[in-house]
JSON list of C-alpha atoms in Angstrom, two decimals:
[
{"chain": "A", "resi": 1, "resn": "ASP", "atom": "CA", "xyz": [9.39, 12.17, 28.95]},
{"chain": "A", "resi": 2, "resn": "THR", "atom": "CA", "xyz": [12.44, 11.58, 27.52]},
{"chain": "A", "resi": 3, "resn": "ASP", "atom": "CA", "xyz": [14.09, 8.60, 26.58]},
{"chain": "A", "resi": 4, "resn": "PRO", "atom": "CA", "xyz": [16.43, 6.72, 23.79]},
{"chain": "A", "resi": 5, "resn": "PHE", "atom": "CA", "xyz": [16.37, 4.55, 21.55]},
{"chain": "A", "resi": 6, "resn": "PHE", "atom": "CA", "xyz": [19.06, 2.61, 19.05]},
{"chain": "A", "resi": 7, "resn": "SER", "atom": "CA", "xyz": [19.39, 0.97, 15.72]},
{"chain": "A", "resi": 8, "resn": "THR", "atom": "CA", "xyz": [21.96, -1.88, 15.08]},
{"chain": "A", "resi": 9, "resn": "VAL", "atom": "CA", "xyz": [21.69, -0.29, 11.39]},
{"chain": "A", "resi": 10, "resn": "LEU", "atom": "CA", "xyz": [24.27, 2.62, 10.84]},
{"chain": "A", "resi": 11, "resn": "SER", "atom": "CA", "xyz": [21.77, 4.93, 8.53]},
{"chain": "A", "resi": 12, "resn": "ILE", "atom": "CA", "xyz": [22.03, 6.62, 5.41]},
{"chain": "A", "resi": 13, "resn": "ASP", "atom": "CA", "xyz": [23.01, 9.85, 7.54]},
{"chain": "A", "resi": 14, "resn": "ASN", "atom": "CA", "xyz": [25.74, 8.12, 9.70]},
{"chain": "A", "resi": 15, "resn": "LYS", "atom": "CA", "xyz": [23.84, 8.00, 12.51]},
{"chain": "A", "resi": 16, "resn": "LYS", "atom": "CA", "xyz": [22.26, 5.45, 15.28]},
{"chain": "A", "resi": 17, "resn": "CYS", "atom": "CA", "xyz": [20.56, 6.56, 17.78]},
{"chain": "A", "resi": 18, "resn": "VAL", "atom": "CA", "xyz": [17.32, 8.66, 18.57]},
{"chain": "A", "resi": 19, "resn": "GLN", "atom": "CA", "xyz": [16.45, 11.23, 21.45]},
{"chain": "A", "resi": 20, "resn": "LEU", "atom": "CA", "xyz": [12.87, 11.15, 21.86]},
{"chain": "A", "resi": 21, "resn": "PHE", "atom": "CA", "xyz": [10.09, 13.63, 23.95]},
{"chain": "A", "resi": 22, "resn": "VAL", "atom": "CA", "xyz": [6.50, 12.95, 24.45]},
{"chain": "A", "resi": 23, "resn": "HIS", "atom": "CA", "xyz": [4.27, 15.70, 26.10]},
{"chain": "A", "resi": 24, "resn": "THR", "atom": "CA", "xyz": [2.71, 13.37, 27.98]},
{"chain": "A", "resi": 25, "resn": "SER", "atom": "CA", "xyz": [-0.78, 15.39, 28.22]},
{"chain": "A", "resi": 26, "resn": "SER", "atom": "CA", "xyz": [-0.84, 16.03, 24.20]},
{"chain": "A", "resi": 27, "resn": "LYS", "atom": "CA", "xyz": [0.71, 12.86, 22.86]},
{"chain": "A", "resi": 28, "resn": "TYR", "atom": "CA", "xyz": [3.11, 15.30, 20.94]},
{"chain": "A", "resi": 29, "resn": "ILE", "atom": "CA", "xyz": [6.19, 13.65, 20.12]},
{"chain": "A", "resi": 30, "resn": "TRP", "atom": "CA", "xyz": [9.60, 15.25, 19.06]},
{"chain": "A", "resi": 31, "resn": "ILE", "atom": "CA", "xyz": [13.02, 13.14, 17.89]},
{"chain": "A", "resi": 32, "resn": "MET", "atom": "CA", "xyz": [16.66, 14.02, 17.37]},
{"chain": "A", "resi": 33, "resn": "ILE", "atom": "CA", "xyz": [18.42, 11.56, 15.70]},
{"chain": "A", "resi": 34, "resn": "LEU", "atom": "CA", "xyz": [21.91, 11.56, 17.00]},
{"chain": "A", "resi": 35, "resn": "ARG", "atom": "CA", "xyz": [24.77, 9.84, 15.78]},
{"chain": "A", "resi": 36, "resn": "ARG", "atom": "CA", "xyz": [25.97, 8.77, 19.33]},
{"chain": "A", "resi": 37, "resn": "GLU", "atom": "CA", "xyz": [24.36, 8.70, 22.95]},
{"chain": "A", "resi": 38, "resn": "SER", "atom": "CA", "xyz": [26.29, 11.02, 24.47]},
{"chain": "A", "resi": 39, "resn": "GLN", "atom": "CA", "xyz": [25.03, 13.84, 21.83]},
{"chain": "A", "resi": 40, "resn": "SER", "atom": "CA", "xyz": [21.33, 13.74, 23.81]},
{"chain": "A", "resi": 41, "resn": "SER", "atom": "CA", "xyz": [21.78, 16.80, 25.73]},
{"chain": "A", "resi": 42, "resn": "ILE", "atom": "CA", "xyz": [22.40, 18.63, 22.38]},
{"chain": "A", "resi": 43, "resn": "ALA", "atom": "CA", "xyz": [18.86, 16.95, 21.57]},
{"chain": "A", "resi": 44, "resn": "LEU", "atom": "CA", "xyz": [17.68, 18.35, 25.22]},
{"chain": "A", "resi": 45, "resn": "GLU", "atom": "CA", "xyz": [18.34, 22.20, 24.24]},
{"chain": "A", "resi": 46, "resn": "SER", "atom": "CA", "xyz": [17.12, 21.83, 20.98]},
{"chain": "A", "resi": 47, "resn": "PHE", "atom": "CA", "xyz": [13.85, 20.30, 22.34]},
{"chain": "A", "resi": 48, "resn": "ILE", "atom": "CA", "xyz": [13.68, 23.38, 24.36]},
{"chain": "A", "resi": 49, "resn": "HIS", "atom": "CA", "xyz": [14.31, 25.75, 21.50]},
{"chain": "A", "resi": 50, "resn": "GLU", "atom": "CA", "xyz": [12.27, 24.49, 19.50]},
{"chain": "A", "resi": 51, "resn": "ILE", "atom": "CA", "xyz": [8.95, 23.53, 21.78]},
{"chain": "A", "resi": 52, "resn": "GLY", "atom": "CA", "xyz": [9.80, 24.81, 24.84]},
{"chain": "A", "resi": 53, "resn": "ALA", "atom": "CA", "xyz": [11.02, 24.11, 28.25]},
{"chain": "A", "resi": 54, "resn": "PRO", "atom": "CA", "xyz": [8.80, 21.94, 30.37]},
{"chain": "A", "resi": 55, "resn": "GLU", "atom": "CA", "xyz": [8.19, 21.93, 34.08]},
{"chain": "A", "resi": 56, "resn": "LEU", "atom": "CA", "xyz": [8.77, 18.62, 34.81]},
{"chain": "A", "resi": 57, "resn": "LEU", "atom": "CA", "xyz": [10.90, 16.43, 32.98]},
{"chain": "A", "resi": 58, "resn": "VAL", "atom": "CA", "xyz": [10.70, 12.28, 33.25]},
{"chain": "A", "resi": 59, "resn": "SER", "atom": "CA", "xyz": [13.97, 10.36, 32.00]},
{"chain": "A", "resi": 60, "resn": "ASP", "atom": "CA", "xyz": [15.24, 6.81, 33.14]},
{"chain": "A", "resi": 61, "resn": "ASN", "atom": "CA", "xyz": [18.17, 6.89, 35.37]},
{"chain": "A", "resi": 62, "resn": "SER", "atom": "CA", "xyz": [21.22, 6.65, 32.42]},
{"chain": "A", "resi": 63, "resn": "LYS", "atom": "CA", "xyz": [24.17, 7.82, 32.68]},
{"chain": "A", "resi": 64, "resn": "ASN", "atom": "CA", "xyz": [23.91, 10.65, 29.57]},
{"chain": "A", "resi": 65, "resn": "GLN", "atom": "CA", "xyz": [20.52, 11.96, 31.36]},
{"chain": "A", "resi": 66, "resn": "LYS", "atom": "CA", "xyz": [21.84, 11.92, 35.11]},
{"chain": "A", "resi": 67, "resn": "GLY", "atom": "CA", "xyz": [25.28, 13.64, 33.70]},
{"chain": "A", "resi": 68, "resn": "LYS", "atom": "CA", "xyz": [26.56, 17.11, 34.25]},
{"chain": "A", "resi": 69, "resn": "ALA", "atom": "CA", "xyz": [25.45, 18.69, 30.87]},
{"chain": "A", "resi": 70, "resn": "TRP", "atom": "CA", "xyz": [21.83, 17.68, 30.98]},
{"chain": "A", "resi": 71, "resn": "LYS", "atom": "CA", "xyz": [21.75, 18.97, 35.13]},
{"chain": "A", "resi": 72, "resn": "LYS", "atom": "CA", "xyz": [23.34, 22.19, 33.96]},
{"chain": "A", "resi": 73, "resn": "ILE", "atom": "CA", "xyz": [20.89, 22.22, 31.25]},
{"chain": "A", "resi": 74, "resn": "THR", "atom": "CA", "xyz": [17.47, 21.28, 33.50]},
{"chain": "A", "resi": 75, "resn": "THR", "atom": "CA", "xyz": [19.16, 24.13, 36.13]},
{"chain": "A", "resi": 76, "resn": "ARG", "atom": "CA", "xyz": [19.18, 26.95, 33.50]},
{"chain": "A", "resi": 77, "resn": "PHE", "atom": "CA", "xyz": [16.14, 26.44, 32.65]},
{"chain": "A", "resi": 78, "resn": "LEU", "atom": "CA", "xyz": [14.42, 25.83, 36.08]},
{"chain": "A", "resi": 79, "resn": "ILE", "atom": "CA", "xyz": [13.01, 22.74, 34.93]},
{"chain": "A", "resi": 80, "resn": "LYS", "atom": "CA", "xyz": [12.40, 19.50, 37.83]},
{"chain": "A", "resi": 81, "resn": "HIS", "atom": "CA", "xyz": [14.39, 16.52, 36.39]},
{"chain": "A", "resi": 82, "resn": "ALA", "atom": "CA", "xyz": [12.58, 13.07, 37.81]},
{"chain": "A", "resi": 83, "resn": "PHE", "atom": "CA", "xyz": [13.86, 9.61, 37.41]},
{"chain": "A", "resi": 84, "resn": "THR", "atom": "CA", "xyz": [12.33, 6.39, 36.68]},
{"chain": "A", "resi": 85, "resn": "ALA", "atom": "CA", "xyz": [12.63, 3.83, 39.03]},
{"chain": "A", "resi": 86, "resn": "PRO", "atom": "CA", "xyz": [15.07, 0.86, 37.40]},
{"chain": "A", "resi": 87, "resn": "MET", "atom": "CA", "xyz": [13.18, -1.88, 35.91]},
{"chain": "A", "resi": 88, "resn": "ASN", "atom": "CA", "xyz": [9.96, 0.35, 35.94]},
{"chain": "A", "resi": 89, "resn": "GLN", "atom": "CA", "xyz": [9.33, 1.15, 31.81]},
{"chain": "A", "resi": 90, "resn": "ASN", "atom": "CA", "xyz": [6.21, 1.72, 32.78]},
{"chain": "A", "resi": 91, "resn": "GLN", "atom": "CA", "xyz": [6.78, 4.73, 34.83]},
{"chain": "A", "resi": 92, "resn": "ASN", "atom": "CA", "xyz": [8.00, 6.66, 31.29]},
{"chain": "A", "resi": 93, "resn": "TYR", "atom": "CA", "xyz": [5.72, 7.01, 28.70]},
{"chain": "A", "resi": 94, "resn": "ALA", "atom": "CA", "xyz": [8.31, 7.89, 26.22]},
{"chain": "A", "resi": 95, "resn": "GLU", "atom": "CA", "xyz": [8.78, 3.89, 26.27]},
{"chain": "A", "resi": 96, "resn": "ILE", "atom": "CA", "xyz": [5.49, 2.63, 25.57]},
{"chain": "A", "resi": 97, "resn": "ILE", "atom": "CA", "xyz": [5.78, 5.76, 22.43]},
{"chain": "A", "resi": 98, "resn": "ILE", "atom": "CA", "xyz": [9.14, 4.38, 21.32]},
{"chain": "A", "resi": 99, "resn": "GLY", "atom": "CA", "xyz": [7.62, 0.96, 20.74]},
{"chain": "A", "resi": 100, "resn": "THR", "atom": "CA", "xyz": [4.57, 2.24, 18.31]},
{"chain": "A", "resi": 101, "resn": "ILE", "atom": "CA", "xyz": [7.21, 4.70, 16.57]},
{"chain": "A", "resi": 102, "resn": "LYS", "atom": "CA", "xyz": [9.59, 1.59, 16.32]},
{"chain": "A", "resi": 103, "resn": "THR", "atom": "CA", "xyz": [6.26, -0.22, 14.65]},
{"chain": "A", "resi": 104, "resn": "HIS", "atom": "CA", "xyz": [5.33, 2.56, 11.99]},
{"chain": "A", "resi": 105, "resn": "ILE", "atom": "CA", "xyz": [8.99, 2.53, 11.01]},
{"chain": "A", "resi": 106, "resn": "PHE", "atom": "CA", "xyz": [9.33, -0.80, 10.30]},
{"chain": "A", "resi": 107, "resn": "GLN", "atom": "CA", "xyz": [5.72, -0.83, 8.61]},
{"chain": "A", "resi": 108, "resn": "MET", "atom": "CA", "xyz": [7.27, 2.14, 6.61]},
{"chain": "A", "resi": 109, "resn": "LEU", "atom": "CA", "xyz": [10.07, 0.75, 5.07]},
{"chain": "A", "resi": 110, "resn": "TRP", "atom": "CA", "xyz": [8.87, -2.49, 4.45]},
{"chain": "A", "resi": 111, "resn": "LEU", "atom": "CA", "xyz": [5.56, -1.32, 2.36]},
{"chain": "A", "resi": 112, "resn": "ALA", "atom": "CA", "xyz": [7.63, 1.33, 0.42]},
{"chain": "A", "resi": 113, "resn": "GLN", "atom": "CA", "xyz": [10.72, -1.44, 0.17]},
{"chain": "A", "resi": 114, "resn": "ALA", "atom": "CA", "xyz": [13.10, 1.18, 1.08]},
{"chain": "A", "resi": 115, "resn": "PRO", "atom": "CA", "xyz": [16.51, 0.45, 2.11]},
{"chain": "A", "resi": 116, "resn": "ILE", "atom": "CA", "xyz": [16.85, -0.58, 6.00]},
{"chain": "A", "resi": 117, "resn": "GLU", "atom": "CA", "xyz": [19.14, 2.47, 5.94]},
{"chain": "A", "resi": 118, "resn": "PHE", "atom": "CA", "xyz": [17.08, 5.50, 5.47]},
{"chain": "A", "resi": 119, "resn": "TRP", "atom": "CA", "xyz": [15.34, 4.29, 8.85]},
{"chain": "A", "resi": 120, "resn": "SER", "atom": "CA", "xyz": [15.94, 7.89, 10.36]},
{"chain": "A", "resi": 121, "resn": "TYR", "atom": "CA", "xyz": [14.09, 9.58, 7.71]},
{"chain": "A", "resi": 122, "resn": "ALA", "atom": "CA", "xyz": [11.33, 6.94, 8.04]},
{"chain": "A", "resi": 123, "resn": "ALA", "atom": "CA", "xyz": [11.53, 7.59, 11.81]},
{"chain": "A", "resi": 124, "resn": "GLN", "atom": "CA", "xyz": [11.22, 10.83, 11.45]},
{"chain": "A", "resi": 125, "resn": "HIS", "atom": "CA", "xyz": [8.46, 11.00, 9.07]},
{"chain": "A", "resi": 126, "resn": "ALA", "atom": "CA", "xyz": [6.73, 8.37, 11.31]},
{"chain": "A", "resi": 127, "resn": "VAL", "atom": "CA", "xyz": [6.75, 10.92, 14.20]},
{"chain": "A", "resi": 128, "resn": "ASP", "atom": "CA", "xyz": [5.41, 14.16, 11.82]},
{"chain": "A", "resi": 129, "resn": "ILE", "atom": "CA", "xyz": [2.41, 11.84, 10.75]},
{"chain": "A", "resi": 130, "resn": "TRP", "atom": "CA", "xyz": [1.88, 10.57, 14.37]},
{"chain": "A", "resi": 131, "resn": "ASN", "atom": "CA", "xyz": [1.82, 14.57, 15.57]},
{"chain": "A", "resi": 132, "resn": "PHE", "atom": "CA", "xyz": [-0.52, 15.62, 12.49]},
{"chain": "A", "resi": 133, "resn": "THR", "atom": "CA", "xyz": [-3.20, 13.03, 13.21]},
{"chain": "A", "resi": 134, "resn": "ALA", "atom": "CA", "xyz": [-6.13, 12.99, 15.49]},
{"chain": "A", "resi": 135, "resn": "LYS", "atom": "CA", "xyz": [-5.94, 10.52, 18.90]},
{"chain": "A", "resi": 136, "resn": "LYS", "atom": "CA", "xyz": [-9.29, 9.22, 20.14]},
{"chain": "A", "resi": 137, "resn": "SER", "atom": "CA", "xyz": [-7.31, 9.45, 23.94]},
{"chain": "A", "resi": 138, "resn": "ILE", "atom": "CA", "xyz": [-7.28, 13.45, 23.09]},
{"chain": "A", "resi": 139, "resn": "ASN", "atom": "CA", "xyz": [-10.96, 13.51, 22.27]},
{"chain": "A", "resi": 140, "resn": "TRP", "atom": "CA", "xyz": [-10.18, 13.49, 18.52]},
{"chain": "A", "resi": 141, "resn": "ARG", "atom": "CA", "xyz": [-7.79, 16.51, 18.18]},
{"chain": "A", "resi": 142, "resn": "THR", "atom": "CA", "xyz": [-4.41, 16.04, 17.05]},
{"chain": "A", "resi": 143, "resn": "PRO", "atom": "CA", "xyz": [-0.89, 16.34, 18.61]},
{"chain": "A", "resi": 144, "resn": "ILE", "atom": "CA", "xyz": [-0.12, 19.92, 17.34]},
{"chain": "A", "resi": 145, "resn": "GLU", "atom": "CA", "xyz": [-3.76, 21.33, 18.07]},
{"chain": "A", "resi": 146, "resn": "ARG", "atom": "CA", "xyz": [-4.11, 19.84, 21.85]},
{"chain": "A", "resi": 147, "resn": "LEU", "atom": "CA", "xyz": [-0.46, 21.83, 22.61]},
{"chain": "A", "resi": 148, "resn": "PHE", "atom": "CA", "xyz": [-0.04, 24.64, 19.96]},
{"chain": "A", "resi": 149, "resn": "GLY", "atom": "CA", "xyz": [-3.63, 25.25, 19.93]},
{"chain": "A", "resi": 150, "resn": "ASN", "atom": "CA", "xyz": [-4.30, 25.64, 16.32]},
{"chain": "A", "resi": 151, "resn": "THR", "atom": "CA", "xyz": [-5.34, 22.74, 13.73]},
{"chain": "A", "resi": 152, "resn": "PRO", "atom": "CA", "xyz": [-2.24, 21.39, 11.83]},
{"chain": "A", "resi": 153, "resn": "ASP", "atom": "CA", "xyz": [-2.87, 21.96, 7.45]},
{"chain": "A", "resi": 154, "resn": "ILE", "atom": "CA", "xyz": [-2.61, 18.49, 6.45]},
{"chain": "A", "resi": 155, "resn": "SER", "atom": "CA", "xyz": [-2.03, 19.08, 2.81]},
{"chain": "A", "resi": 156, "resn": "MET", "atom": "CA", "xyz": [1.79, 18.73, 2.70]},
{"chain": "A", "resi": 157, "resn": "PHE", "atom": "CA", "xyz": [1.43, 15.23, 3.58]},
{"chain": "A", "resi": 158, "resn": "ARG", "atom": "CA", "xyz": [0.86, 14.21, -0.77]},
{"chain": "A", "resi": 159, "resn": "PHE", "atom": "CA", "xyz": [3.40, 11.36, -0.71]},
{"chain": "A", "resi": 160, "resn": "TYR", "atom": "CA", "xyz": [3.77, 8.04, 1.23]},
{"chain": "A", "resi": 161, "resn": "PHE", "atom": "CA", "xyz": [7.48, 7.33, 2.50]},
{"chain": "A", "resi": 162, "resn": "PHE", "atom": "CA", "xyz": [10.24, 6.33, -0.31]},
{"chain": "A", "resi": 163, "resn": "GLN", "atom": "CA", "xyz": [7.54, 6.78, -3.35]},
{"chain": "A", "resi": 164, "resn": "PRO", "atom": "CA", "xyz": [9.54, 7.29, -6.75]},
{"chain": "A", "resi": 165, "resn": "VAL", "atom": "CA", "xyz": [8.89, 11.34, -7.23]},
{"chain": "A", "resi": 166, "resn": "TRP", "atom": "CA", "xyz": [10.21, 13.71, -9.78]},
{"chain": "A", "resi": 167, "resn": "TYR", "atom": "CA", "xyz": [11.73, 16.92, -8.64]},
{"chain": "A", "resi": 168, "resn": "PHE", "atom": "CA", "xyz": [13.11, 20.21, -10.21]},
{"chain": "A", "resi": 169, "resn": "GLU", "atom": "CA", "xyz": [16.90, 21.18, -10.04]},
{"chain": "A", "resi": 170, "resn": "PRO", "atom": "CA", "xyz": [16.52, 24.87, -10.87]},
{"chain": "A", "resi": 171, "resn": "MET", "atom": "CA", "xyz": [20.62, 24.96, -11.39]},
{"chain": "A", "resi": 172, "resn": "THR", "atom": "CA", "xyz": [20.88, 22.13, -13.91]},
{"chain": "A", "resi": 173, "resn": "LYS", "atom": "CA", "xyz": [22.68, 23.65, -16.60]},
{"chain": "A", "resi": 174, "resn": "PHE", "atom": "CA", "xyz": [21.62, 22.82, -20.71]},
{"chain": "A", "resi": 175, "resn": "PRO", "atom": "CA", "xyz": [21.40, 20.25, -22.38]},
{"chain": "A", "resi": 176, "resn": "HIS", "atom": "CA", "xyz": [20.51, 18.35, -19.09]},
{"chain": "A", "resi": 177, "resn": "HIS", "atom": "CA", "xyz": [17.11, 18.14, -18.00]},
{"chain": "A", "resi": 178, "resn": "PRO", "atom": "CA", "xyz": [16.03, 20.05, -14.83]},
{"chain": "A", "resi": 179, "resn": "PHE", "atom": "CA", "xyz": [13.32, 17.27, -13.48]},
{"chain": "A", "resi": 180, "resn": "LYS", "atom": "CA", "xyz": [15.32, 15.08, -11.57]},
{"chain": "A", "resi": 181, "resn": "THR", "atom": "CA", "xyz": [14.13, 11.24, -10.48]},
{"chain": "A", "resi": 182, "resn": "GLY", "atom": "CA", "xyz": [14.08, 10.80, -6.73]},
{"chain": "A", "resi": 183, "resn": "TYR", "atom": "CA", "xyz": [12.54, 9.34, -3.51]},
{"chain": "A", "resi": 184, "resn": "PHE", "atom": "CA", "xyz": [10.23, 11.13, -1.06]},
{"chain": "A", "resi": 185, "resn": "LEU", "atom": "CA", "xyz": [12.00, 11.51, 2.35]},
{"chain": "A", "resi": 186, "resn": "GLY", "atom": "CA", "xyz": [9.51, 13.60, 4.42]},
{"chain": "A", "resi": 187, "resn": "VAL", "atom": "CA", "xyz": [8.63, 16.71, 4.74]},
{"chain": "A", "resi": 188, "resn": "ALA", "atom": "CA", "xyz": [11.74, 19.69, 5.13]},
{"chain": "A", "resi": 189, "resn": "TRP", "atom": "CA", "xyz": [10.54, 21.73, 8.13]},
{"chain": "A", "resi": 190, "resn": "ASP", "atom": "CA", "xyz": [13.09, 23.83, 8.25]},
{"chain": "A", "resi": 191, "resn": "HIS", "atom": "CA", "xyz": [13.55, 24.93, 4.71]},
{"chain": "A", "resi": 192, "resn": "GLY", "atom": "CA", "xyz": [11.44, 26.78, 2.70]},
{"chain": "A", "resi": 193, "resn": "ASP", "atom": "CA", "xyz": [7.88, 26.69, 2.73]},
{"chain": "A", "resi": 194, "resn": "PRO", "atom": "CA", "xyz": [5.61, 23.51, 4.58]},
{"chain": "A", "resi": 195, "resn": "PHE", "atom": "CA", "xyz": [5.44, 21.65, 0.81]},
{"chain": "A", "resi": 196, "resn": "THR", "atom": "CA", "xyz": [9.26, 21.57, 0.86]},
{"chain": "A", "resi": 197, "resn": "TYR", "atom": "CA", "xyz": [10.12, 18.38, 0.83]},
{"chain": "A", "resi": 198, "resn": "LYS", "atom": "CA", "xyz": [13.44, 16.29, 1.30]}
]
């Protein structure tokens, strides 16, 4: 299932839309943070590239999700695309998950006293924690294990969101110190090893 949600505050990286995908049987969540909803077809292609093409994709009847770009992608990857009935949010599991993720984002920002513009980083970190946490509804397995078959390593989760940290900047020139201060924003999955952070 998939659905977008929006922020009334522009993020620190100039984005305001999130396209969320949830694999209903494993509870695995994948998101892409976008500048605008019209980029949602990019999120769909990225989801297929990173996770795989689903047999069935359920979304609402929004203009973007019924548009030519989505139709072209679902046709190319042989994905059956079903739509929920208007005013029936309970037909799309992504709607329920969005409420849960929004609550986690709010709690992270509030507990860390982080500036609200960092909501996009909090969103990705909330999804990462969700995917690495065992759920009673899937027999105390993690969504990652349920979807991919391997038990995930949680040792990279060493910091809480927006925790003040020291980081090493190897290109620093003398006499400046190579250790700098910053804030933890999440795991940088697409850079370096699993202990590379944003």
